[in-house]
Short mmCIF file of C-alpha atoms (C1' of nucleotides) in Angstrom, two decimals:
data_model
loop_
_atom_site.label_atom_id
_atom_site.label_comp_id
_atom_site.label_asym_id
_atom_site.label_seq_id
_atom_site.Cartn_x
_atom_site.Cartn_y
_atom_site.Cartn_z
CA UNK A 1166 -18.13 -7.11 15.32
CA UNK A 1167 -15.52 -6.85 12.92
CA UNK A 1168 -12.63 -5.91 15.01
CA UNK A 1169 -9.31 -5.12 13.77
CA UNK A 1170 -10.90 -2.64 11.14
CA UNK A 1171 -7.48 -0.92 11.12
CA UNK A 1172 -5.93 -3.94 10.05
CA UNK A 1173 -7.31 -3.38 6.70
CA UNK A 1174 -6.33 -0.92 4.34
CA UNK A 1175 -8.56 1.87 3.47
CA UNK A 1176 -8.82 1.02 0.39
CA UNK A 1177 -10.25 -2.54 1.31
CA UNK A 1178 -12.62 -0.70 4.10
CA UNK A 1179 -13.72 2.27 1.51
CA UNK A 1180 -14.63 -0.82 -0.75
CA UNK A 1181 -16.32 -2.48 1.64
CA UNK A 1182 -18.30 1.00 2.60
CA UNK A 1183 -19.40 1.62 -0.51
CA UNK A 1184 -20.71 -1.77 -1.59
CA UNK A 1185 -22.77 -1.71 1.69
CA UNK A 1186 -24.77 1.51 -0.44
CA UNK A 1187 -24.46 0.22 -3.75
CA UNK A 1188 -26.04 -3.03 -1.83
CA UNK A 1189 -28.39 -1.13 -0.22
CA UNK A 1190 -29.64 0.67 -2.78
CA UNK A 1191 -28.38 4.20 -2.29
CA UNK A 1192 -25.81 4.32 -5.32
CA UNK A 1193 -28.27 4.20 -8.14
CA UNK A 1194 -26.82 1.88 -11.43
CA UNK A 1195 -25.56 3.89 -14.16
CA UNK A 1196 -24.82 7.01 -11.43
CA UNK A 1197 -21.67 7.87 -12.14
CA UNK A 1198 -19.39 8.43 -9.01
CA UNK A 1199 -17.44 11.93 -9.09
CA UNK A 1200 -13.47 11.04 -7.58
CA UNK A 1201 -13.41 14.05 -6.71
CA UNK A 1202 -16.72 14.55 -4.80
CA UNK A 1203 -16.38 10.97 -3.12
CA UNK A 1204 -13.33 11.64 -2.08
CA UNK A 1205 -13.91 14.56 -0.09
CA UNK A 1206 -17.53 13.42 0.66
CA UNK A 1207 -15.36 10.49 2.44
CA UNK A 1208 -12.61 12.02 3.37
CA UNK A 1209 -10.00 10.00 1.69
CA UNK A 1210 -7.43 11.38 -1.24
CA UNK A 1211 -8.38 10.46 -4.70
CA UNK A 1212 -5.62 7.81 -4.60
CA UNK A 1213 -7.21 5.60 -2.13
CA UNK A 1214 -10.38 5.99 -3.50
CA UNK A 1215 -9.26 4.59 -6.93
CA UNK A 1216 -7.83 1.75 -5.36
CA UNK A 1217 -10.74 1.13 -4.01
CA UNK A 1218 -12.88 1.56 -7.37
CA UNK A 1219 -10.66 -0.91 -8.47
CA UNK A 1220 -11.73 -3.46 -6.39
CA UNK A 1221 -15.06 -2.86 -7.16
CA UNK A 1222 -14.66 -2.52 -10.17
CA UNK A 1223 -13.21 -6.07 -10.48
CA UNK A 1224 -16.15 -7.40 -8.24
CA UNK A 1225 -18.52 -6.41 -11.14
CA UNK A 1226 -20.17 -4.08 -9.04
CA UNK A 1227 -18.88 -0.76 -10.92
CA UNK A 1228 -17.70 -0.07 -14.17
CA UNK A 1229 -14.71 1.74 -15.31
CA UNK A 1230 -14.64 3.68 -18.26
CA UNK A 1231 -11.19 5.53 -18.91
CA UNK A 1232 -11.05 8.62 -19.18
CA UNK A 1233 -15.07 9.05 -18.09
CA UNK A 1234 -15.25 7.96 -14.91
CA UNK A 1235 -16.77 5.10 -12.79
CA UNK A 1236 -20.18 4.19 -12.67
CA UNK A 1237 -22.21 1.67 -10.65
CA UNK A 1238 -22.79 -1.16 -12.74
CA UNK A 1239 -25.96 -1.46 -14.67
CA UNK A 1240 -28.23 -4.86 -14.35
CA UNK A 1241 -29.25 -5.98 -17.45
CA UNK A 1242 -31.44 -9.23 -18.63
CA UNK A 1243 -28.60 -10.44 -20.06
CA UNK A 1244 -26.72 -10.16 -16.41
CA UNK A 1245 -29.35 -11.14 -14.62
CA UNK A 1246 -29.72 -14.53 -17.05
CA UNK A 1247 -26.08 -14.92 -16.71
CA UNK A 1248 -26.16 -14.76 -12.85
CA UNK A 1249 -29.04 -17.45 -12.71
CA UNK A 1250 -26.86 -19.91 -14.89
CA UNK A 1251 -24.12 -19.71 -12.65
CA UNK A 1252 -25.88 -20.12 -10.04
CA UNK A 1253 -28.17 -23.18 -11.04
CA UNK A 1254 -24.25 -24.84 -12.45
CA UNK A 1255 -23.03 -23.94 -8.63
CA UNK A 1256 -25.47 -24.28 -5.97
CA UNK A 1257 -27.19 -27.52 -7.68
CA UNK A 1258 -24.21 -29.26 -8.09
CA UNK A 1259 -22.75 -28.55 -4.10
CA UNK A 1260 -26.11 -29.55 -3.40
CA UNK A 1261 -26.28 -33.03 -5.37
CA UNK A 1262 -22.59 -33.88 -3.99
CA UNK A 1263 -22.71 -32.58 -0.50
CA UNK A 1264 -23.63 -34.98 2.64
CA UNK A 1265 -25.70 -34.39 5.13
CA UNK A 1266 -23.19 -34.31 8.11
CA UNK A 1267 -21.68 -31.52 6.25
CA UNK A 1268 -21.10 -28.33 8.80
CA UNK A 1269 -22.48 -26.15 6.28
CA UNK A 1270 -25.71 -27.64 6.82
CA UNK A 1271 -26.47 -26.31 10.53
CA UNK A 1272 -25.63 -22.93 8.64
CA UNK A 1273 -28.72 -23.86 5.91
CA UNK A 1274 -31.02 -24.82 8.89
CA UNK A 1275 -30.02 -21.26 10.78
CA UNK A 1276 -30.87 -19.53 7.85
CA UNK A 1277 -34.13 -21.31 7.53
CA UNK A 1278 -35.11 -20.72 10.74
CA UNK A 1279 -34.02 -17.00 10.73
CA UNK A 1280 -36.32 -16.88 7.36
CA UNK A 1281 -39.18 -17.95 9.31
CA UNK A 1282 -39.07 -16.15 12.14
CA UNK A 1283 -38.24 -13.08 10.10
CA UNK A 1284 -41.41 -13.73 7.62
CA UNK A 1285 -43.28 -14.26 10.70
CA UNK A 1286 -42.77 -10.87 11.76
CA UNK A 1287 -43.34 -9.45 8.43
CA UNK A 1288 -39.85 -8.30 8.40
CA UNK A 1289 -39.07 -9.09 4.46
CA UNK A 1290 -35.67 -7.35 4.59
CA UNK A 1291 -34.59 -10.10 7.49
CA UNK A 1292 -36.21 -12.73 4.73
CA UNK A 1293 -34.09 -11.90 1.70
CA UNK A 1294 -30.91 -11.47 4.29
CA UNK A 1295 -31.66 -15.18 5.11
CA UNK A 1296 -32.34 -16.76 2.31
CA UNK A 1297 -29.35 -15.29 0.66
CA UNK A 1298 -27.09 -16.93 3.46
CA UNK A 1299 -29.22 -20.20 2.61
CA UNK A 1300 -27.91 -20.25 -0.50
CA UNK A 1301 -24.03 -19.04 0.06
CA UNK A 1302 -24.09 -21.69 2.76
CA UNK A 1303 -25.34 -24.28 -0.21
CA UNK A 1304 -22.54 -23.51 -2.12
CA UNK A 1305 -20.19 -24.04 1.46
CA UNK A 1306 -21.32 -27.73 0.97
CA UNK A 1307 -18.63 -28.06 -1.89
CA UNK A 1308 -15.69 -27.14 0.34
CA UNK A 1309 -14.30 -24.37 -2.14
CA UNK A 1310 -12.90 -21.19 -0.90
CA UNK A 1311 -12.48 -20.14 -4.53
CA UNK A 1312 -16.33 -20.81 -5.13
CA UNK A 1313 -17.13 -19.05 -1.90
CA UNK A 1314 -15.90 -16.20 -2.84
CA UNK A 1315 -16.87 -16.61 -6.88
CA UNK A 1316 -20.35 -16.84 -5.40
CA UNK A 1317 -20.41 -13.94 -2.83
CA UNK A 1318 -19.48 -11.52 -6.04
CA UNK A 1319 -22.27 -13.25 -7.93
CA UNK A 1320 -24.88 -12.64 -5.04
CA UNK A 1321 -23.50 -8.82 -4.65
CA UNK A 1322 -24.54 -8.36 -8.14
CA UNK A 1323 -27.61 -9.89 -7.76
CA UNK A 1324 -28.76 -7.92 -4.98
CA UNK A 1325 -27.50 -4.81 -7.20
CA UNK A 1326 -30.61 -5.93 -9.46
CA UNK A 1327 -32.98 -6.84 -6.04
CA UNK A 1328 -32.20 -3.39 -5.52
CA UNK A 1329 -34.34 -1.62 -8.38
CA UNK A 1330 -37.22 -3.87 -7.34
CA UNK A 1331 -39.46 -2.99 -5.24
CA UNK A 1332 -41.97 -5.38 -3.38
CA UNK A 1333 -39.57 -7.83 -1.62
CA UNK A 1334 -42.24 -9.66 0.28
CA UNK A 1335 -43.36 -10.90 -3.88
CA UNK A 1336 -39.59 -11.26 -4.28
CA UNK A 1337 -38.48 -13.71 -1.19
CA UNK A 1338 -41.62 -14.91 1.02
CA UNK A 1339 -42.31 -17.54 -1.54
CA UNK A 1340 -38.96 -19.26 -0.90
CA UNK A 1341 -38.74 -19.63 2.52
CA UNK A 1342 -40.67 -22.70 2.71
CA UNK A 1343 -38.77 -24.03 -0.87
CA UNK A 1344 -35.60 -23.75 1.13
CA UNK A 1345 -36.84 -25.72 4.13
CA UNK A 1346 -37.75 -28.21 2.02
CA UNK A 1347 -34.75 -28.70 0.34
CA UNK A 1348 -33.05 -28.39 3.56
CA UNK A 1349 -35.06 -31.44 4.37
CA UNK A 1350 -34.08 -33.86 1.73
CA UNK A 1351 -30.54 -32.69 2.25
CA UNK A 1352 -30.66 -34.15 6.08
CA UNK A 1353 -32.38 -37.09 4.83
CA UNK A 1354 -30.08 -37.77 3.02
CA UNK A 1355 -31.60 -37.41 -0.53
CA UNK A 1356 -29.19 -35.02 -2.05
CA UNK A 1357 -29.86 -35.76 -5.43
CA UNK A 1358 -34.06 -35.02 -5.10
CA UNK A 1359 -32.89 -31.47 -3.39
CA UNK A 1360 -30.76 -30.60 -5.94
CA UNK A 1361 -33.66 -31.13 -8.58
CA UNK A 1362 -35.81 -28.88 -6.32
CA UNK A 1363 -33.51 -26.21 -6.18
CA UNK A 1364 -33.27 -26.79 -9.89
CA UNK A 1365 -36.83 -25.84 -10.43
CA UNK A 1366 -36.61 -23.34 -7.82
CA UNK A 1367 -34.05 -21.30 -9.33
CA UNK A 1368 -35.77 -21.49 -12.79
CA UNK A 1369 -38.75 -19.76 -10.84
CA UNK A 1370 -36.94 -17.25 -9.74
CA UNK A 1371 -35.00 -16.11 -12.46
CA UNK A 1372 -38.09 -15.76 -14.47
CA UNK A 1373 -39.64 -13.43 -11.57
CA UNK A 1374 -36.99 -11.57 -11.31
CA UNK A 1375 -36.68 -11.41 -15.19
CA UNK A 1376 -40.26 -10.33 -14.92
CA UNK A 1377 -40.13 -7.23 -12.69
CA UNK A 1378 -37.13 -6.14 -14.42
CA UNK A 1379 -38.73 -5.85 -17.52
CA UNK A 1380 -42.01 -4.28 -16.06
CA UNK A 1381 -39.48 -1.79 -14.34
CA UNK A 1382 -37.95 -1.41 -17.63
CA UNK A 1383 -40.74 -0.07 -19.37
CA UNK A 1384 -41.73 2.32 -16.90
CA UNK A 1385 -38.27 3.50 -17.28
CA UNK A 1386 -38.39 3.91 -20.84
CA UNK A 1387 -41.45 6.17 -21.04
CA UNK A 1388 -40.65 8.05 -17.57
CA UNK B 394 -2.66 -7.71 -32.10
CA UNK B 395 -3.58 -5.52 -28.55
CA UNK B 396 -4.64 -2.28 -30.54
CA UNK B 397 -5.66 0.33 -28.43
CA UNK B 398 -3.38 -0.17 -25.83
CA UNK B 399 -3.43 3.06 -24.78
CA UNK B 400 -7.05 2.99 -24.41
CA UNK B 401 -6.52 1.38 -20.90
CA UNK B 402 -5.49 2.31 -17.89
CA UNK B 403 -1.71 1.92 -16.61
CA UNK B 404 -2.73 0.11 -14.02
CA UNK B 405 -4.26 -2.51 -16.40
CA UNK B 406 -1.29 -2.77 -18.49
CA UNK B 407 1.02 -3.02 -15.64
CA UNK B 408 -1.21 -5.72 -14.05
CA UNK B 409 -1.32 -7.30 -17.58
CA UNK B 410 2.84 -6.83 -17.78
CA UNK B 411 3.02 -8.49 -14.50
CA UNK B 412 0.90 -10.86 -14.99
CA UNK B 413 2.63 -12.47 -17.47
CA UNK B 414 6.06 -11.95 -15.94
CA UNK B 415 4.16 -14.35 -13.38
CA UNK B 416 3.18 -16.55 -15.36
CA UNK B 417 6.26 -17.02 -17.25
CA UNK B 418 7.77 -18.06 -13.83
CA UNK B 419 10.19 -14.81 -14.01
CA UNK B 420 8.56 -13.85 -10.66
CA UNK B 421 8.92 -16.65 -8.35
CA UNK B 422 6.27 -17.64 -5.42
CA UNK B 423 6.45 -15.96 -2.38
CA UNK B 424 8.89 -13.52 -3.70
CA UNK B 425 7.99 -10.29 -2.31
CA UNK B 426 7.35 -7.28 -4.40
CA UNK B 427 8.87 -3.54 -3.36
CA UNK B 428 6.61 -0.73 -4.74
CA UNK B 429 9.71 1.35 -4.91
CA UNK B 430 11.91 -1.04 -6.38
CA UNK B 431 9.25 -1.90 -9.22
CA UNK B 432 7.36 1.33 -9.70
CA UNK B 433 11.34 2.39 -10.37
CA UNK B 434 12.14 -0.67 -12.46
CA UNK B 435 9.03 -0.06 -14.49
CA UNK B 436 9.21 3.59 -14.65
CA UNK B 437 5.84 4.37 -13.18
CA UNK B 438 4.10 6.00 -9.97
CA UNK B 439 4.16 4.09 -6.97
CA UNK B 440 0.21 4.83 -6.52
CA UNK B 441 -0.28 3.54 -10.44
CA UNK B 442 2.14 0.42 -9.40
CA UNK B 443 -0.63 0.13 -6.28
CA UNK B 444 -3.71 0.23 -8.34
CA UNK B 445 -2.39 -2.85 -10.00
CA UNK B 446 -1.47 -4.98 -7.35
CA UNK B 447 -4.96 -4.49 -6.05
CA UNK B 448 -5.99 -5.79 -9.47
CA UNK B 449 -3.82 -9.10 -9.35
CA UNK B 450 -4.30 -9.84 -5.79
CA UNK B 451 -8.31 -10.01 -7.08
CA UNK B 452 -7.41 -12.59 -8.99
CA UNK B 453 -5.10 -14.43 -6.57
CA UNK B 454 -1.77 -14.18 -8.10
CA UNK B 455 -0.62 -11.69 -5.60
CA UNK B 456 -1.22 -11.62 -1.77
CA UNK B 457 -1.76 -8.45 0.03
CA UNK B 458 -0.10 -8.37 3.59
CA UNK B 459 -1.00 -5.23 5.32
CA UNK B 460 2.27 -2.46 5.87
CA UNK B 461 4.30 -5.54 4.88
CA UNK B 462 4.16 -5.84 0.89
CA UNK B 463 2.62 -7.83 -1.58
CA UNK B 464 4.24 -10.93 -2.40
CA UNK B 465 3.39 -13.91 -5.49
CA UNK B 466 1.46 -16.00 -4.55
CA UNK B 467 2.24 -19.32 -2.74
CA UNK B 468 0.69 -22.07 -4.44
CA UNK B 469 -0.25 -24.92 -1.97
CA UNK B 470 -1.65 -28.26 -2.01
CA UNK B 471 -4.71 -26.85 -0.70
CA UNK B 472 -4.66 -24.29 -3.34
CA UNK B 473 -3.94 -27.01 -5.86
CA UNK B 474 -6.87 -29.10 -4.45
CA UNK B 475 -9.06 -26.32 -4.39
CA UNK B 476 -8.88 -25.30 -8.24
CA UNK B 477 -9.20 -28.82 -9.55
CA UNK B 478 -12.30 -29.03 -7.43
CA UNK B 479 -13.38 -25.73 -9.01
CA UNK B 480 -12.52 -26.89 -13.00
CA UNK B 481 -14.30 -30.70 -12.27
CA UNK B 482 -17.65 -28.55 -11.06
CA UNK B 483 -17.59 -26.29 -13.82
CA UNK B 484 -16.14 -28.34 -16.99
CA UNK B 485 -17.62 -31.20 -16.60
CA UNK B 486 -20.98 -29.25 -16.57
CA UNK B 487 -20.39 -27.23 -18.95
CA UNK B 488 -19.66 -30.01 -21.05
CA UNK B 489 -22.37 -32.00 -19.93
CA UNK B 490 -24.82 -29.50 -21.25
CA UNK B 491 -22.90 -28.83 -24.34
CA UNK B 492 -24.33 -29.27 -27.74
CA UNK B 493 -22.15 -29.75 -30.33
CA UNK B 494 -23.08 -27.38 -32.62
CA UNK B 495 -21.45 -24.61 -30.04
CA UNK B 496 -19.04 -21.99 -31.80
CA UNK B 497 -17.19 -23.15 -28.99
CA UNK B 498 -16.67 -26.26 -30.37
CA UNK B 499 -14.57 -25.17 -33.42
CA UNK B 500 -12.30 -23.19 -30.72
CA UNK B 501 -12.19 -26.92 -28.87
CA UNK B 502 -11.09 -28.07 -32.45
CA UNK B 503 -8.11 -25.46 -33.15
CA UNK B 504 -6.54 -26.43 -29.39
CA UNK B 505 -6.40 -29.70 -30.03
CA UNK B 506 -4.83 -29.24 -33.20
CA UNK B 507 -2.55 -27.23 -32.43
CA UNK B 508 -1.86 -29.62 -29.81
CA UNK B 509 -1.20 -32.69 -32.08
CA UNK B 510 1.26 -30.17 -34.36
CA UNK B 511 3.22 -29.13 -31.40
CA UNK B 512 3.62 -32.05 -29.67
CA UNK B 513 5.07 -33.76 -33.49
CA UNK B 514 7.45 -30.77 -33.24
CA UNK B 515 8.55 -31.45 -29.93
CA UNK B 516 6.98 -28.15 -28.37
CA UNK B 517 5.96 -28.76 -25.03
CA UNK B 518 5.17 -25.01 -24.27
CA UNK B 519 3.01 -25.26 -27.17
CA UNK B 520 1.15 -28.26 -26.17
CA UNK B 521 0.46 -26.53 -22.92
CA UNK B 522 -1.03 -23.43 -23.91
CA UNK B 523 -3.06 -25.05 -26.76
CA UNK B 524 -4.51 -27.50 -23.59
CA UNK B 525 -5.32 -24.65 -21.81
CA UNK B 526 -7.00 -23.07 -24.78
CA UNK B 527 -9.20 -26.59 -24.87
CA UNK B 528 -10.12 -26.08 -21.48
CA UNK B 529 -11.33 -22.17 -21.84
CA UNK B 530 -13.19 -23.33 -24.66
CA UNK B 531 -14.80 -26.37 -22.92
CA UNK B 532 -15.96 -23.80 -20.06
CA UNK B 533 -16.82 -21.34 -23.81
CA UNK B 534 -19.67 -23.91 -23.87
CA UNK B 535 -21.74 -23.02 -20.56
CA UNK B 536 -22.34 -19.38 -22.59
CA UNK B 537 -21.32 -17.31 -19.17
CA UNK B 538 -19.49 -14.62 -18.67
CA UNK B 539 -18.84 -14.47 -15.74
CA UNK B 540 -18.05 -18.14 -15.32
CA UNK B 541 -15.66 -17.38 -18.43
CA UNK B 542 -13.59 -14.37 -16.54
CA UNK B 543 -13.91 -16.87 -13.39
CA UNK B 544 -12.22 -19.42 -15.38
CA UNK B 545 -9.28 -17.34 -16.33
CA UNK B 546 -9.02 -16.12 -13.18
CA UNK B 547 -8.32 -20.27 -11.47
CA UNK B 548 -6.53 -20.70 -15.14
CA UNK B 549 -3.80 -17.88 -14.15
CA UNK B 550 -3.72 -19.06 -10.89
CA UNK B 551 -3.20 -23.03 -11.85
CA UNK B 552 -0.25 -21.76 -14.54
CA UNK B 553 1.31 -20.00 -11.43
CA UNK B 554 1.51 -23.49 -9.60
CA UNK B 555 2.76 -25.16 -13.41
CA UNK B 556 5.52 -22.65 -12.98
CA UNK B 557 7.03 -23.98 -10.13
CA UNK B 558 7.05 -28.02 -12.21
CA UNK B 559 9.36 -28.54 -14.56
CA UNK B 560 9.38 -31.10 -17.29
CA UNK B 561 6.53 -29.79 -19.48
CA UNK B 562 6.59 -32.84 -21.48
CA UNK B 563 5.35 -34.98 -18.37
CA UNK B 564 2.85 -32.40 -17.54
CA UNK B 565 0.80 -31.72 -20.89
CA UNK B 566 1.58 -34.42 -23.15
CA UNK B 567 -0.64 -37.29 -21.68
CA UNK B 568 -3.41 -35.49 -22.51
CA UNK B 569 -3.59 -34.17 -26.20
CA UNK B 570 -4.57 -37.56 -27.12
CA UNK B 571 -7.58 -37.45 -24.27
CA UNK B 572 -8.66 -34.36 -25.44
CA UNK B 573 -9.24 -34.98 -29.31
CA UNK B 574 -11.03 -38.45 -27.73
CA UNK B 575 -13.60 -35.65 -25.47
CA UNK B 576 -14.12 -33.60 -28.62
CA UNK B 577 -15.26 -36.97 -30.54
CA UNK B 578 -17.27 -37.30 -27.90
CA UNK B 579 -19.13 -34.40 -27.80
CA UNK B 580 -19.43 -33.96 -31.56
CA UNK B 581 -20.68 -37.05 -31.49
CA UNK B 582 -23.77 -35.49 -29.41
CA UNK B 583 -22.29 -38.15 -26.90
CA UNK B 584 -21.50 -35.18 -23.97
CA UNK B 585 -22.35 -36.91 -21.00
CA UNK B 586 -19.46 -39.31 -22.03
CA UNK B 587 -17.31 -36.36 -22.69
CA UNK B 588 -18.05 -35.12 -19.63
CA UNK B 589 -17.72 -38.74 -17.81
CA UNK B 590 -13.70 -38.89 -19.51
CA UNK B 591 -13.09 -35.35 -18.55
CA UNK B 592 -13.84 -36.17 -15.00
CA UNK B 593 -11.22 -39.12 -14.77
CA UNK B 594 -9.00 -37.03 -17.00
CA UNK B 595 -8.96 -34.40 -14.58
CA UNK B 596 -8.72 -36.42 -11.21
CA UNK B 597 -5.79 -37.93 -13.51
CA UNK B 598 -4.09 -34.73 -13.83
CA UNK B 599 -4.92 -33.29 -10.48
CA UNK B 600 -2.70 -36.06 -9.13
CA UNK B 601 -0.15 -35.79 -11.05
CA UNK B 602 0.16 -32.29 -10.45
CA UNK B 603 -0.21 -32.84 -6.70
CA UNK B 604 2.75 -35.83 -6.45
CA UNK B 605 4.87 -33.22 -8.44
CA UNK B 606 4.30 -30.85 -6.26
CA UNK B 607 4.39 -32.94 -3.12
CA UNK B 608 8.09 -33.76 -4.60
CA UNK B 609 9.26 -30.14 -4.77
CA UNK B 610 8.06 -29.22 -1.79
CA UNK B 611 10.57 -31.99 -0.23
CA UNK B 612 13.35 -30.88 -2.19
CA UNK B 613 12.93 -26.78 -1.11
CA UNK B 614 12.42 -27.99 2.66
CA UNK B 615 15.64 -29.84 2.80
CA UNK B 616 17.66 -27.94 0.24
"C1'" DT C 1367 -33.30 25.76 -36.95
"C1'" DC C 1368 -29.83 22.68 -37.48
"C1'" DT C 1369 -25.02 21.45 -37.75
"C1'" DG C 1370 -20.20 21.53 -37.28
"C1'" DT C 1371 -16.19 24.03 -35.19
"C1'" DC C 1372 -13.63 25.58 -31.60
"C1'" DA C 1373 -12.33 27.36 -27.29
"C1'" DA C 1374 -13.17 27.05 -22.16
"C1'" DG C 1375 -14.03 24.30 -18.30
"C1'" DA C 1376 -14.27 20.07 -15.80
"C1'" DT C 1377 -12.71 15.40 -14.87
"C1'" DT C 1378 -9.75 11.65 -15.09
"C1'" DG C 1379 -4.74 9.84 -15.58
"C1'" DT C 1380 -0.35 9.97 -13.66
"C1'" DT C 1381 3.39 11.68 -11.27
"C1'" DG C 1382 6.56 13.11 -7.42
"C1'" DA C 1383 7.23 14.45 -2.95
"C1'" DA C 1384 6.18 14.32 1.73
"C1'" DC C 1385 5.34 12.31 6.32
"C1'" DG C 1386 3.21 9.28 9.86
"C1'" DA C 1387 2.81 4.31 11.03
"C1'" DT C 1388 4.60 -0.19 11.03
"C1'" DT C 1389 7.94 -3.56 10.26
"C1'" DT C 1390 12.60 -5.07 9.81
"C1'" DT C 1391 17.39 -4.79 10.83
"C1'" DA C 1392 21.21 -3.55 13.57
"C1'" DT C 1393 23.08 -2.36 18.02
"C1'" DT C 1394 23.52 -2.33 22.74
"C1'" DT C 1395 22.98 -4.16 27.20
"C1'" DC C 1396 22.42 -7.53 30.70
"C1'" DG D 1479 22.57 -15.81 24.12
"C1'" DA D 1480 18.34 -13.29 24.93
"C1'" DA D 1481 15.97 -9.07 25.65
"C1'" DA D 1482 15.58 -4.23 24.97
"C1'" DT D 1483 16.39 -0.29 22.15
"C1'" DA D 1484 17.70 2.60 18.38
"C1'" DA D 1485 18.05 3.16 13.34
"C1'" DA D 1486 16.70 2.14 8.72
"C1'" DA D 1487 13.58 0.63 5.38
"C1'" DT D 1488 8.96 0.07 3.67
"C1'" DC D 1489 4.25 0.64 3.45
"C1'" DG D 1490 -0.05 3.75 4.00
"C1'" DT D 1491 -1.94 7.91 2.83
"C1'" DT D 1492 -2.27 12.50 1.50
"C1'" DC D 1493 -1.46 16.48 -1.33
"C1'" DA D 1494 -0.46 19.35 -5.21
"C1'" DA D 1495 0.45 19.64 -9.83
"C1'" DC D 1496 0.01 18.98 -14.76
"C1'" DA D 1497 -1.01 16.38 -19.03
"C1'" DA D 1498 -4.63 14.00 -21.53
"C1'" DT D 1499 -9.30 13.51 -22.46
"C1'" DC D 1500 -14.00 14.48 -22.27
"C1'" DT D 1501 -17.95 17.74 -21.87
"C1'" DT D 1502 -20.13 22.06 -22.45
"C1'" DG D 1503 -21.49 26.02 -24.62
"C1'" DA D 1504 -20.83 29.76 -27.69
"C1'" DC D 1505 -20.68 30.81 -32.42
"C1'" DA D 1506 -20.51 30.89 -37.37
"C1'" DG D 1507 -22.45 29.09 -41.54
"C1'" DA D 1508 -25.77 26.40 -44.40
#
DNA sequence: TCTGTCAAGATTGTTGAACGATTTTATTTC
DNA sequence: GAAATAAAATCGTTCAACAATCTTGACAGA
């Protein structure tokens, strides 16, 4: 898979190992993460590992407070609302500009299909995995590299917040069929009519996922 | 003016020192940078000196090349291409949606007076941070963040390819006059026209930015 | 009991030196 | 002149140390 590991530095492979558990949900937000336990947990000095905290901490996935420490970045409403304007401003407007012969959209219709055989088995992790390369291969369609990677950051966050909710069948089976429709006005050449879907679509979401975090966030407050 | 400078990091402030040194042009493109050289220059670690080049080559005004250094940045056409791309998407939105009772607006307001008072005194630097201020403003309007910090980010990285033009005059002057017409605009509540001039505006400038650059590039590779 | 003070301990911030790994430069050889 | 080799320079990474700052807990006083 992804050979030449070595070729990065450690501190771009320590990054990339510990978004994988901030991703998946092991690194809790607001934990704060010890240099000094990491680093020997990992077996890396302390010097690597701040370079690598600095990375993250740039990606928006931690947050540096000198003299305190590092801490996995806390969602927030006010994140999450931020996250779902970008995105609507990004992904509707590579949508509504993008043409159908685009490469990027044999990527969408992989991801579709991968959604759908996933949901079909039940497999909800496979779901959200797919639909979240829907939508980064959405944003492809405008031919950015700076976007692409603007976007992946955005996602990581996002999936920061997916991460403190539970129930991801709620959280991404309704979709899958929402993407394969938009997917089909894209190929028919009705850009315009998918963007306005994905429009709506997004709103949806962002006010489910605004939802659970709130219902989460009470139980936290009187746990 | 920066109070509590001490409350961050020295890798911060030494990205932030560089970072303007790159701006400024005193650090040319492709220029490699020794961590001995500068971490002695600069009077600081060579592991602080490392935590902030993995801070600017985030944000694309350094590259990284693996046990060979980090150099500034190249700008290319491709790069050049890339961030106007970026600015059309995200201006011209943000402006779109605007309403023109934004806070944002009165920042819009300052930059393009400090523009006209500039340009009467014949200071072309002036006239091209004040722009640049109108432009952070405009994307002030989509109330993000993140697309904010983004923004700075391509910003940075478009003054890094500015660097490499000369005559200022040719560069920023054309447009002081289009952006006190966009500001009508919008305060008019007219912002899809806004937005409709900033587009052309920016395809305008995009070009001209391009054919000076596409004449530089044949003066290095013969010279 | 509560509050503020102060010392002790823990953690981060930063440095300097060291050494293996890789790249670049210089030298030698054919 | 090109290829092979040796030497030098630079990056990658670790380690140990100490200063600066934050946290903890004991303690005295209201």
């Amino acid at each position: 898979m992804t050979t030449q590991d070595a070729a990065l530095t450690l501190a771009q492979r320590l990054a990339d190992s510990i978004r994988s558990r901030l991703i998946a949900g092991e690194l809790k937000p607001g934990q704060r993460l010890s240099e000094a336990t990491l680093s020997s947990d990992l077996d890396v000095s302390r010097n690597s590992l701040r370079e690598a905290f600095r990375l993250l901490t740039k990606e928006g996935l931690l947050r540096h407070e000198p003299n305190r420490g590092v801490f996995v970045a806390t969602p927030s409403m006010a994140s999450i609302i931020d996250i779902y304007r970008v995105r609507r401003m990004i992904e509707c407007r590579a949508l509504e500009q993008a043409y159908p012969q685009h490469p990027a959209v044999a990527r969408m219709q992989r991801a579709v299909d991968t959604a759908l055989k996933c949901r079909a088995a039940g497999d909800w992790v496979g779901v959200g995995s797919a639909n979240m390369a829907f939508h980064a291969a959405i944003v492809d369609l405008a031919d950015s590299a700076r976007l692409n990677a603007f976007y992946a950051q955005i996602a990581a966050e996002l999936r920061l917040s997916f991460g403190l909710l539970e129930n991801p069948e709620f959280l991404h089976a309704p979709y899958v069929d929402l993407n394969a429709a938009i997917l089909e006005d894209l190929k028919a050449g009705k850009a315009q009519e998918a963007a306005g879907a994905l429009e709506t679509y997004l709103e949806r979401s962002e006010r489910t996922v605004l939802a659970a975090f709130a219902r989460i966030g009470e139980g936290e407050r009187r746990g």
